[in-house]
XYZ file of C-alpha atoms in Angstrom:
725
model
C -6.968 35.152 -1.132
C -9.890 32.818 -1.497
C -8.368 30.816 -4.214
C -5.183 30.234 -2.265
C -7.146 29.248 0.845
C -9.222 26.975 -1.196
C -6.073 25.282 -2.724
C -4.359 24.913 0.698
C -7.685 23.479 2.038
C -7.790 20.882 -0.909
C -4.197 19.917 -0.238
C -4.776 19.337 3.436
C -7.819 17.170 2.654
C -5.880 15.184 0.198
C -3.376 13.873 2.622
C -3.473 10.382 3.659
C -5.096 10.144 7.270
C -5.910 7.304 9.595
C -7.647 7.147 12.930
C -5.552 6.732 16.261
C -7.418 3.524 17.027
C -6.262 1.815 13.697
C -2.747 3.340 14.348
C -2.471 1.669 17.742
C -3.738 -1.579 16.582
C -1.269 -1.602 13.563
C 1.495 -0.489 15.679
C 0.718 -3.314 18.265
C 0.452 -5.862 15.530
C 3.552 -4.653 13.746
C 5.505 -4.918 17.025
C 4.409 -8.423 17.554
C 5.200 -9.358 13.907
C 8.390 -7.752 13.815
C 9.513 -9.248 17.091
C 8.406 -12.701 15.879
C 10.051 -12.084 12.527
C 13.345 -10.992 14.398
C 13.399 -14.259 16.315
C 12.145 -16.665 13.629
C 13.606 -15.672 10.411
C 17.071 -15.675 11.551
C 16.211 -19.155 13.141
C 14.875 -20.272 9.700
C 18.022 -19.031 8.014
C 20.277 -20.741 10.449
C 18.040 -23.786 10.112
C 18.395 -23.721 6.331
C 22.313 -23.546 6.845
C 22.117 -26.354 9.269
C 20.007 -28.450 6.719
C 22.651 -27.720 4.034
C 25.377 -29.062 6.435
C 23.328 -32.161 7.434
C 22.619 -32.726 3.795
C 26.361 -32.502 3.055
C 27.137 -34.797 6.019
C 24.608 -37.278 4.854
C 25.719 -37.267 1.345
C 29.323 -37.757 2.468
C 28.121 -40.925 4.458
C 26.217 -42.205 1.513
C 29.076 -41.531 -0.816
C 31.485 -43.255 1.561
C 28.977 -46.217 1.883
C 28.721 -46.564 -1.876
C 32.477 -46.495 -2.218
C 32.799 -49.123 0.371
C 30.219 -51.350 -1.209
C 31.589 -50.927 -4.606
C 35.199 -51.518 -3.290
C 33.850 -54.526 -1.207
C 32.195 -55.799 -4.588
C 35.398 -55.667 -6.364
C 37.732 -56.811 -3.698
C 35.469 -59.845 -3.113
C 35.497 -60.469 -6.679
C 39.302 -60.235 -6.775
C 39.709 -62.428 -3.692
C 37.303 -65.141 -4.953
C 39.092 -65.001 -8.079
C 42.516 -65.430 -6.498
C 41.084 -68.387 -4.249
C 39.750 -70.104 -7.361
C 43.086 -69.402 -9.223
C 44.990 -71.175 -6.410
C 42.793 -74.054 -6.069
C 42.875 -74.739 -9.739
C 46.743 -74.071 -9.973
C 47.342 -76.477 -6.904
C 45.036 -79.038 -8.394
C 42.558 -79.092 -5.467
C 39.911 -78.930 -8.035
C 39.791 -80.733 -11.376
C 37.950 -78.592 -14.070
C 36.995 -81.910 -15.725
C 35.245 -83.109 -12.610
C 31.949 -81.658 -13.279
C 30.642 -82.288 -9.617
C 33.577 -80.726 -7.805
C 33.799 -77.784 -10.278
C 30.077 -76.842 -10.017
C 30.011 -77.206 -6.246
C 33.118 -74.667 -6.109
C 31.329 -72.237 -8.636
C 28.042 -72.410 -6.582
C 29.831 -71.778 -3.400
C 31.472 -68.768 -4.739
C 28.070 -67.446 -6.043
C 26.389 -68.146 -2.690
C 29.146 -66.305 -0.619
C 29.144 -63.205 -2.888
C 25.679 -62.225 -3.724
C 26.828 -59.480 -6.044
C 28.577 -61.915 -8.379
C 26.716 -62.676 -11.650
C 29.115 -65.287 -13.392
C 32.008 -67.363 -12.044
C 33.489 -68.760 -15.204
C 36.719 -70.393 -16.864
C 37.504 -70.098 -20.503
C 40.203 -72.266 -22.229
C 42.512 -71.344 -25.067
C 40.701 -73.959 -27.306
C 37.421 -71.996 -26.873
C 35.856 -74.351 -24.281
C 33.940 -72.476 -21.509
C 32.615 -73.436 -18.123
C 30.546 -71.012 -15.979
C 28.037 -70.689 -13.084
C 25.409 -67.824 -13.385
C 23.029 -66.216 -10.871
C 19.936 -65.494 -12.808
C 18.287 -64.090 -9.532
C 17.959 -64.684 -5.856
C 16.513 -68.304 -6.332
C 17.429 -69.286 -9.968
C 21.135 -70.563 -10.764
C 22.528 -72.084 -13.928
C 25.716 -74.030 -15.004
C 26.664 -73.578 -18.582
C 29.369 -75.851 -20.281
C 30.257 -74.928 -23.951
C 32.705 -77.186 -26.215
C 34.010 -75.468 -29.077
C 34.238 -77.200 -32.423
C 36.960 -75.843 -34.658
C 35.521 -77.833 -37.706
C 31.959 -76.333 -37.452
C 33.060 -72.960 -35.789
C 30.478 -73.401 -33.171
C 29.961 -74.719 -29.688
C 27.795 -77.246 -28.169
C 26.341 -75.696 -25.050
C 24.716 -77.440 -22.070
C 22.753 -75.392 -19.485
C 21.689 -77.084 -16.211
C 19.288 -75.104 -14.154
C 19.036 -75.117 -10.347
C 16.955 -73.652 -7.547
C 18.435 -72.250 -4.394
C 15.760 -72.333 -1.580
C 18.294 -71.079 1.009
C 19.532 -74.444 2.384
C 20.269 -76.394 -0.497
C 20.854 -76.257 -4.330
C 18.423 -78.497 -6.321
C 18.746 -79.369 -10.036
C 15.601 -78.774 -12.316
C 16.263 -79.077 -16.028
C 18.976 -79.218 -18.770
C 18.916 -77.533 -22.202
C 21.065 -78.152 -24.994
C 21.717 -75.583 -27.750
C 24.336 -74.578 -30.417
C 26.244 -71.272 -29.659
C 28.757 -69.210 -31.443
C 30.214 -68.217 -28.100
C 34.030 -68.504 -28.296
C 35.702 -67.582 -25.047
C 39.181 -66.204 -26.279
C 37.392 -63.509 -28.311
C 35.764 -62.131 -25.148
C 37.143 -58.955 -24.072
C 37.879 -60.274 -20.482
C 39.650 -63.138 -21.947
C 41.951 -60.871 -24.317
C 42.718 -58.250 -21.631
C 43.836 -61.003 -19.012
C 45.794 -62.827 -21.522
C 47.550 -59.509 -22.564
C 48.597 -58.998 -18.961
C 49.286 -62.640 -17.565
C 49.239 -62.999 -13.766
C 47.348 -59.548 -13.219
C 43.674 -59.030 -12.230
C 42.214 -56.839 -14.938
C 38.784 -55.177 -15.180
C 36.743 -54.624 -18.434
C 34.861 -51.615 -19.324
C 31.122 -51.693 -18.800
C 29.316 -53.686 -21.528
C 26.078 -55.538 -22.125
C 26.169 -59.181 -21.335
C 24.904 -61.400 -24.273
C 22.793 -63.733 -22.137
C 21.207 -61.475 -19.618
C 21.413 -58.342 -21.881
C 22.193 -56.196 -18.657
C 25.124 -54.131 -18.340
C 28.015 -55.260 -16.209
C 31.777 -55.634 -16.164
C 34.386 -58.564 -15.659
C 37.425 -59.099 -13.574
C 39.809 -61.738 -15.089
C 43.131 -63.271 -14.310
C 45.273 -65.877 -16.312
C 45.712 -69.472 -15.090
C 49.162 -71.015 -15.997
C 50.426 -74.678 -15.325
C 53.512 -75.278 -13.492
C 55.328 -74.995 -16.650
C 54.140 -71.550 -17.303
C 51.831 -72.369 -20.135
C 48.492 -70.643 -20.342
C 45.802 -73.137 -19.433
C 42.811 -70.646 -19.306
C 41.450 -67.391 -17.942
C 39.249 -67.159 -14.697
C 36.538 -64.592 -14.782
C 33.963 -63.077 -12.293
C 31.348 -61.064 -13.686
C 29.340 -58.272 -11.857
C 26.005 -57.066 -13.293
C 25.565 -53.462 -12.526
C 22.094 -54.178 -11.532
C 23.568 -55.551 -8.328
C 24.838 -52.110 -7.542
C 21.539 -50.609 -8.509
C 19.719 -52.929 -5.967
C 22.182 -51.798 -3.379
C 21.366 -48.134 -4.093
C 17.840 -48.863 -3.890
C 18.144 -50.404 -0.432
C 20.023 -47.329 1.160
C 17.910 -46.922 4.445
C 19.483 -43.585 5.072
C 18.145 -42.107 1.770
C 14.527 -42.305 2.164
C 13.112 -39.297 0.046
C 16.024 -38.663 -2.136
C 18.132 -40.959 -4.693
C 21.652 -41.972 -5.270
C 23.137 -42.792 -8.758
C 26.540 -43.694 -10.327
C 27.588 -42.253 -13.614
C 30.914 -42.405 -15.638
C 32.900 -39.474 -16.689
C 31.150 -39.426 -20.003
C 27.801 -38.792 -18.214
C 26.318 -42.316 -18.731
C 24.380 -43.931 -16.013
C 26.243 -46.986 -14.214
C 23.680 -47.675 -11.374
C 20.521 -46.198 -10.239
C 17.845 -47.820 -7.877
C 15.526 -48.292 -11.014
C 17.781 -50.456 -13.071
C 15.559 -49.856 -16.200
C 16.686 -46.340 -16.154
C 20.438 -47.410 -16.693
C 19.966 -48.596 -20.260
C 18.303 -47.508 -23.490
C 18.052 -49.284 -26.940
C 20.990 -48.849 -29.154
C 20.709 -47.496 -32.637
C 23.919 -49.538 -33.864
C 23.290 -52.951 -32.358
C 20.491 -55.293 -31.036
C 21.776 -54.966 -27.638
C 21.038 -52.092 -25.138
C 23.489 -49.407 -24.289
C 24.158 -47.252 -21.359
C 21.782 -44.343 -21.108
C 23.349 -40.761 -20.751
C 22.063 -38.790 -17.795
C 20.568 -36.132 -19.989
C 18.222 -38.651 -21.740
C 16.495 -39.883 -18.309
C 12.875 -39.214 -17.727
C 13.214 -39.882 -13.937
C 12.679 -36.389 -12.141
C 15.470 -37.065 -9.697
C 17.920 -37.623 -12.678
C 16.684 -34.768 -14.419
C 17.133 -32.373 -11.521
C 20.737 -33.671 -11.272
C 21.502 -33.236 -14.945
C 20.038 -29.654 -14.560
C 22.203 -28.990 -11.540
C 25.297 -30.215 -13.371
C 24.446 -28.139 -16.512
C 23.790 -25.001 -14.364
C 27.024 -25.348 -12.540
C 28.916 -25.952 -15.430
C 30.558 -28.842 -13.864
C 32.955 -31.044 -15.981
C 32.971 -34.732 -14.521
C 36.300 -35.588 -15.859
C 38.014 -32.931 -13.767
C 36.032 -33.662 -10.627
C 38.597 -34.437 -7.960
C 36.625 -33.916 -4.734
C 33.102 -33.786 -3.540
C 30.887 -30.952 -4.673
C 27.489 -29.884 -3.183
C 25.143 -27.880 -5.501
C 21.744 -26.510 -5.020
C 19.209 -27.052 -7.864
C 15.515 -26.345 -8.014
C 12.457 -28.117 -9.480
C 9.644 -26.254 -11.454
C 7.853 -25.380 -8.226
C 10.899 -23.714 -6.852
C 11.688 -26.515 -4.201
C 15.376 -26.646 -3.423
C 17.332 -30.039 -3.709
C 20.868 -30.813 -2.497
C 23.065 -32.374 -5.410
C 26.254 -33.949 -4.192
C 28.800 -35.308 -6.773
C 32.028 -37.221 -5.564
C 34.565 -39.303 -7.356
C 34.422 -42.925 -6.792
C 37.251 -45.017 -5.798
C 36.577 -46.857 -8.943
C 38.476 -44.990 -11.483
C 36.153 -42.950 -14.003
C 33.011 -43.243 -11.797
C 31.170 -40.435 -10.075
C 28.714 -41.129 -7.234
C 25.828 -38.824 -6.984
C 23.073 -38.168 -4.219
C 20.167 -35.828 -4.581
C 18.020 -34.972 -1.464
C 15.075 -32.504 -1.327
C 15.576 -30.021 1.313
C 12.001 -30.630 2.351
C 13.219 -34.007 3.710
C 15.158 -32.186 6.350
C 13.119 -28.936 6.620
C 9.591 -30.718 6.969
C 9.925 -31.198 10.656
C 11.571 -27.780 11.076
C 8.670 -26.198 8.955
C 6.101 -27.943 11.105
C 7.555 -26.635 14.158
C 7.708 -23.287 12.339
C 4.025 -23.442 11.679
C 3.384 -24.264 15.158
C 5.140 -21.169 16.318
C 3.443 -19.216 13.591
C -0.029 -20.295 14.894
C 1.223 -19.367 18.527
C 2.335 -15.971 17.167
C -1.026 -15.575 15.384
C -2.901 -16.355 18.538
C -0.634 -13.754 20.378
C -1.505 -11.299 17.687
C -5.121 -11.827 18.159
C -4.873 -11.594 21.929
C -2.731 -8.330 21.593
C -5.109 -6.792 18.981
C -8.021 -7.296 21.461
C -6.151 -5.828 24.179
C -5.180 -3.039 22.129
C -8.687 -2.388 21.031
C -9.894 -2.341 24.586
C -7.020 -0.479 26.161
C -6.820 2.144 23.180
C -10.490 2.751 23.289
C -10.378 3.316 27.193
C -7.098 5.213 27.403
C -6.935 6.979 24.180
C -9.927 6.767 21.732
C -12.839 7.688 24.045
C -11.030 10.622 25.602
C -9.565 11.912 22.426
C -13.052 11.637 20.801
C -14.551 13.577 23.563
C -11.734 16.108 23.247
C -12.362 16.336 19.416
C -15.989 17.158 20.256
C -14.778 19.943 22.666
C -12.614 21.429 20.193
C -15.346 21.329 17.614
C -17.497 23.489 20.080
C -14.459 25.908 19.965
C -14.343 25.897 16.281
C -18.091 26.866 16.230
C -17.522 29.296 18.976
C -19.830 27.551 21.445
C -17.394 28.333 24.189
C -19.787 28.207 26.874
C -20.595 24.375 26.261
C -16.809 23.482 26.592
C -16.180 20.957 29.383
C -13.223 19.384 30.919
C -12.397 15.785 29.813
C -10.796 13.850 32.571
C -8.370 10.961 31.717
C -5.859 8.791 33.524
C -3.206 9.589 31.185
C -1.204 12.693 32.241
C -0.654 13.837 28.596
C -4.355 13.759 27.608
C -5.420 15.224 30.850
C -2.990 18.238 30.393
C -4.379 18.496 26.809
C -7.920 18.581 28.203
C -6.959 21.357 30.584
C -5.144 23.336 27.906
C -8.239 23.040 25.743
C -10.483 24.356 28.586
C -8.098 27.031 29.357
C -8.073 28.107 25.612
C -11.758 28.160 25.347
C -11.907 30.544 28.282
C -9.272 32.740 26.757
C -11.391 32.733 23.410
C -14.386 33.473 25.549
C -12.907 36.455 26.860
C -11.656 37.562 23.374
C -14.983 36.691 21.699
C -16.450 40.041 22.733
C -13.512 41.750 20.662
C -14.298 39.791 17.498
C -17.335 38.878 15.441
C -17.908 34.980 16.125
C -19.919 34.502 13.164
C -17.221 36.169 10.909
C -14.355 33.926 12.571
C -16.556 30.771 12.253
C -17.119 31.551 8.454
C -13.532 32.455 7.804
C -12.418 29.029 9.516
C -14.996 27.095 7.671
C -13.966 28.451 4.325
C -10.434 27.812 5.081
C -9.499 31.486 4.490
C -5.684 31.906 5.724
C -4.913 34.821 7.886
C -2.586 36.535 5.562
C -2.614 39.751 3.586
C -4.849 39.632 0.511
C -8.250 40.559 -0.736
C -10.650 40.171 -3.721
C -13.172 42.479 -5.469
C -16.764 41.817 -4.839
C -20.117 43.466 -5.316
C -21.111 44.100 -1.812
C -23.223 46.508 0.282
C -21.813 48.630 3.159
C -23.493 50.376 6.154
C -22.289 53.301 8.315
C -24.099 54.504 11.336
C -23.455 57.347 13.853
C -25.171 59.018 16.901
C -25.902 62.557 16.259
C -24.789 64.720 19.325
C -22.883 61.936 20.875
C -19.777 63.926 21.508
C -21.581 66.593 23.685
C -23.374 63.996 25.373
C -20.400 61.897 26.218
C -18.762 64.997 27.641
C -21.792 65.727 29.833
C -22.156 62.099 31.026
C -18.559 61.125 31.391
C -17.987 57.598 32.200
C -21.835 57.055 32.485
C -21.947 57.039 28.699
C -20.431 53.489 28.682
C -23.456 51.526 29.617
C -25.673 53.626 27.198
C -22.982 52.650 24.439
C -23.396 49.030 25.437
C -27.173 49.049 24.994
C -26.809 50.761 21.670
C -24.171 48.672 20.333
C -26.075 45.445 21.521
C -29.221 46.487 19.762
C -27.352 47.415 16.606
C -25.411 44.183 16.405
C -28.387 42.147 16.924
C -30.308 43.849 14.110
C -27.232 43.681 11.913
C -26.473 40.070 12.443
C -30.191 39.232 12.174
C -30.155 40.106 8.615
C -26.907 38.248 7.837
C -24.496 41.177 8.062
C -20.937 41.311 9.194
C -19.972 43.803 11.884
C -16.465 45.307 10.545
C -15.881 47.565 13.426
C -16.966 50.010 16.138
C -15.380 53.473 16.083
C -16.569 55.470 19.059
C -20.163 55.511 18.692
C -19.860 54.602 14.949
C -20.542 51.376 13.352
C -19.296 49.861 10.137
C -20.844 46.725 8.682
C -20.859 44.947 5.320
C -23.013 42.323 3.408
C -21.726 39.754 0.856
C -18.761 38.466 2.484
C -17.186 36.241 3.685
C -20.340 34.283 2.516
C -21.684 35.828 -0.464
C -25.413 36.594 -0.621
C -27.058 38.051 -3.673
C -29.680 39.720 -1.704
C -27.221 41.834 0.072
C -28.892 45.132 -1.102
C -32.238 44.273 0.381
C -30.607 42.746 3.517
C -28.889 45.906 4.159
C -31.942 47.991 3.963
C -33.837 45.683 6.084
C -31.088 45.805 8.689
C -30.984 49.588 8.582
C -34.662 49.799 9.207
C -34.339 47.267 12.070
C -31.480 49.458 13.564
C -33.592 52.545 13.404
C -36.542 50.669 15.047
C -34.118 49.467 17.686
C -32.800 52.938 18.260
C -36.344 54.259 18.584
C -37.051 51.651 21.457
C -33.842 52.792 23.136
C -34.688 56.462 23.023
C -38.170 55.697 24.666
C -36.385 53.596 27.381
C -33.767 56.171 27.748
C -36.582 59.082 28.001
C -38.311 57.128 30.862
C -34.897 56.801 32.772
C -34.138 60.605 32.190
C -31.342 59.969 29.913
C -30.498 62.218 26.960
C -31.978 61.414 23.496
C -29.746 60.477 20.676
C -30.522 60.378 17.094
C -29.214 57.748 14.735
C -28.030 58.499 11.241
C -27.392 55.587 8.631
C -25.654 55.654 5.225
C -25.959 52.738 2.828
C -24.481 51.987 -0.436
C -23.716 49.113 -2.826
C -20.938 48.581 -5.302
C -17.733 46.779 -6.183
C -15.251 47.028 -3.362
C -12.209 45.031 -1.985
C -12.813 42.582 0.887
C -10.218 40.559 2.619
C -7.304 40.781 5.198
C -6.232 44.277 5.417
C -3.422 45.651 7.430
C 0.150 44.543 8.305
C 1.901 41.174 8.706
C 1.492 41.365 12.398
C -2.077 42.709 12.709
C -4.809 42.054 10.263
C -8.385 43.257 9.936
C -11.025 41.399 7.636
C -12.676 44.486 6.287
C -13.697 46.291 3.044
C -12.142 49.227 1.356
C -13.092 51.191 -1.689
C -14.924 54.141 -3.129
C -18.401 52.706 -2.066
C -17.142 52.516 1.390
C -16.382 56.140 1.480
C -19.724 56.985 -0.113
C -21.503 55.136 2.490
C -19.702 57.188 5.233
C -20.553 60.443 3.318
C -24.236 59.430 3.085
C -24.225 58.897 6.814
C -23.026 62.413 7.529
C -25.347 63.862 4.807
C -28.445 62.854 6.895
C -27.659 65.903 9.032
C -28.129 68.138 5.983
C -31.550 66.609 5.204
C -32.565 65.892 8.622
C -33.086 62.251 7.623
C -32.279 58.995 9.297
C -31.399 56.614 6.596
C -29.894 57.592 3.186
C -29.009 55.128 0.457
C -27.154 55.447 -2.927
C -28.682 55.133 -6.341
C -27.006 51.661 -6.755
C -28.603 50.131 -3.715
C -31.950 51.824 -4.746
C -31.703 50.263 -8.246
C -30.904 46.885 -6.734
C -33.620 46.766 -4.024
C -36.215 49.202 -5.325
C -38.801 46.444 -5.600
C -38.392 45.479 -1.942
C -38.031 48.992 -0.339
C -40.171 52.098 0.001
C -37.973 55.321 -0.612
C -38.262 58.831 -1.572
C -35.831 60.606 -3.701
C -34.140 63.504 -1.971
C -31.654 65.185 -4.051
C -28.856 64.660 -6.835
C -25.693 65.740 -5.186
C -22.171 65.843 -6.182
C -19.761 63.901 -3.886
C -15.961 64.531 -3.359
C -14.020 62.284 -5.894
C -16.929 62.115 -8.436
C -17.445 64.081 -11.355
C -21.113 63.469 -11.891
C -23.860 63.884 -9.392
C -25.580 60.825 -7.792
C -29.207 60.698 -6.709
C -29.746 60.166 -3.015
C -32.693 58.428 -1.706
C -34.258 58.293 1.826
C -35.161 54.637 3.114
C -38.516 54.792 4.675
C -39.906 51.153 4.840
C -40.004 47.708 3.227
C -42.757 46.797 0.843
C -45.199 44.104 1.818
C -44.968 40.420 0.819
C -46.669 41.275 -2.674
C -44.185 44.123 -3.413
C -46.701 46.816 -2.710
C -46.092 49.934 -0.808
C -47.906 49.935 2.455
C -50.771 52.532 3.302
C -49.633 55.862 4.797
C -46.947 56.785 2.188
C -49.027 58.598 -0.336
C -47.318 61.973 0.540
C -44.223 60.661 -1.166
C -45.615 61.452 -4.653
C -46.288 64.926 -3.526
C -42.651 65.392 -2.258
C -41.048 64.107 -5.326
C -43.492 66.457 -7.566
C -42.181 69.382 -5.159
C -38.640 68.234 -6.040
C -39.444 68.280 -9.797
C -40.789 71.784 -9.440
C -37.788 72.884 -7.475
C -35.451 71.388 -10.231
C -37.338 73.402 -12.823
C -36.963 76.803 -10.790
C -40.689 76.863 -10.051
C -40.165 77.789 -6.542
C -43.685 78.609 -5.637
C -45.222 75.365 -6.910
C -42.323 73.509 -5.052
C -43.019 75.370 -1.824
C -46.623 74.520 -2.042
C -46.002 70.669 -2.426
C -43.616 70.846 0.482
C -46.149 72.619 2.540
C -48.887 69.997 1.730
C -46.366 67.024 2.818
C -45.628 68.895 6.183
C -49.418 69.159 6.547
C -50.032 65.640 5.875
C -47.367 64.151 8.067
C -47.313 66.864 10.784
C -43.592 67.113 10.582
C -41.078 66.099 7.809
C -37.565 67.421 8.138
C -36.485 67.095 4.423
C -39.713 68.815 3.299
C -38.918 71.520 5.775
C -35.353 71.820 4.385
C -36.578 72.077 0.791
C -39.271 74.625 1.711
C -36.838 76.735 3.219
C -34.692 76.620 0.051
C -37.567 77.381 -1.876
C -38.759 80.402 0.254
C -35.109 81.821 0.101
C -35.265 81.441 -3.868
C -38.577 83.339 -3.812
C -37.164 86.081 -1.485
C -34.270 86.459 -3.935
C -36.326 86.505 -7.067
C -35.397 89.470 -9.434
C -37.803 91.984 -10.975
C -37.457 90.185 -14.421
C -38.247 86.541 -14.905
C -35.684 83.860 -13.945
C -34.593 82.101 -17.021
C -32.756 79.251 -15.293
C -32.522 77.966 -11.874
C -29.275 76.854 -10.269
C -29.110 73.509 -8.581
C -29.629 73.484 -4.675
C -26.310 72.369 -4.062
C -24.797 75.427 -5.940
C -26.928 77.659 -3.832
C -26.524 76.161 -0.410
C -22.855 75.194 -0.609
C -23.598 72.052 1.370
C -24.326 69.471 -1.265
C -21.455 68.144 -3.183
C -19.034 68.655 -0.415
């Protein structure tokens, strides 16, 4: 029983518990947080979706703008090329007229900022061209091919354009191997007379920058080829356009071909890389770029497994950098066959203002949380915590059976007020039933966590039985007037027992049963039960004196004590239990109580009790008797007093030695010597019931003594027939 109760108690204590104050605050905070989350998280997700749509729309606009710009560049090139063709074909301009030719070429460069070269190559290898070096510097190149020397004499005139007029600066002469008919633009145009052709991207010899040419043949009126007109566009011009996109502030745009090589990028230096096979640069693959934006774009393409050559419509991808930040990558086929326009925009560019507003809302929510927390603390303390803490205090009074101190706790909340009323009513009910139970026993069992269920354990304990001699006849004589006397009697006995840490088991008529050593074990229980018995005898003596003064009948107390191993616990049925003790020592204590009548004594104790408490008590050995259920006789002692603090027998008990010497004579069959000792004890004490009993027995033996000597003496109980019953 105890192990089970302890195990259950441990389990209960091991459970997670939290105070009501903390619970209310947490619930309030969670309510605010979940409400805010229910509002703002969907809003945040919707914002992300809207941002993705916005990014897609922006990318679509950028791609459209780049397509328009590229188309405009190419269309302006073909248009300028057609105008130059018509001017030369109609004879409006003579190529040999340097002044008119240079003015026309400069006019075309000035009108089309994306042109790098406007040139004309002849079948004999001669070449005329105007080049835009940068926004200020211009150059006219004229090359005359010498078949004999297989080289060209090249004249280069440099000019400066200040925005209003073009001013000549210097002239340079040099020898070159530049032969126009071998150039790709010349050969492609010559192969397709009358059509505007476009070359693949290549690196220009002079500028060492990548670009491409459009070209068309020029024939005379007889249909003979007189040369090829070409306009060159450096890709750097497209890169500059990408760099100046105002709609793309934090992201970047780029153009790649289907092979994955860069065509244009805001940083034109990223477009090319040194070649391993020639002294001219080559287009850089997107995968070789060190630019963070281009690396993210390449990673997005690789992760999506996208094949550029199969791209037929715009695709939007999501890629992330090392920190987990999201980027929108859009790839769309260009109107220029074989080109792909790409944009990459960080999500933060759109989410920044949204997140700023989100953080403002978050701060507002935190402020609301703090306000709600403060209000929850104040209100919960006033409405819940303080009343419940007072209720806890009142229930603790009930747990300690301090029922008279339980007070009503008022509360503005109906439920708590009703709970307080129920607790008050419960305390009144328990106050009424407390008189039927041992308050100390209940408190101890509750404190130890003993469960009210069938079960018990074996313990070494002490037990007491007491009874009033002549109670039956007295109760018949007094009738209902005996009840107040019983109340005084039980009150005095209960005080004496509980004063020595005993547990009252039950009242049976005028009998009282109590035990020591449970529910709280006390190793001094043999001494405590003896002291309690003497206190009960003293209390009964005081009651007799009081009753005698009041003219009430005198009643004599009989007490039996024993010590031994017995079963203690909840005994009874599943519906009704009694915390009690059972076992042979209990029966022995009851028999010892009745045996007082035989010896005329007040308190009899067993040999076990005597052996365990003999250094604390004063006793006299009365007899060795055989008790029902036992094969061997047991020694019985009369408890007389407690020893002093030094363990010494108090004065006035010298007669004990005379009495026990008489018992020894009696046991040896020396009746005359025994009778003499008992007479001395009676003489010393004036009256001694046990001595008178044994004196009467000795005198009976002497009277029945035969003529011949008695060889052996029978034990007293064999003669009287009273002991050993």
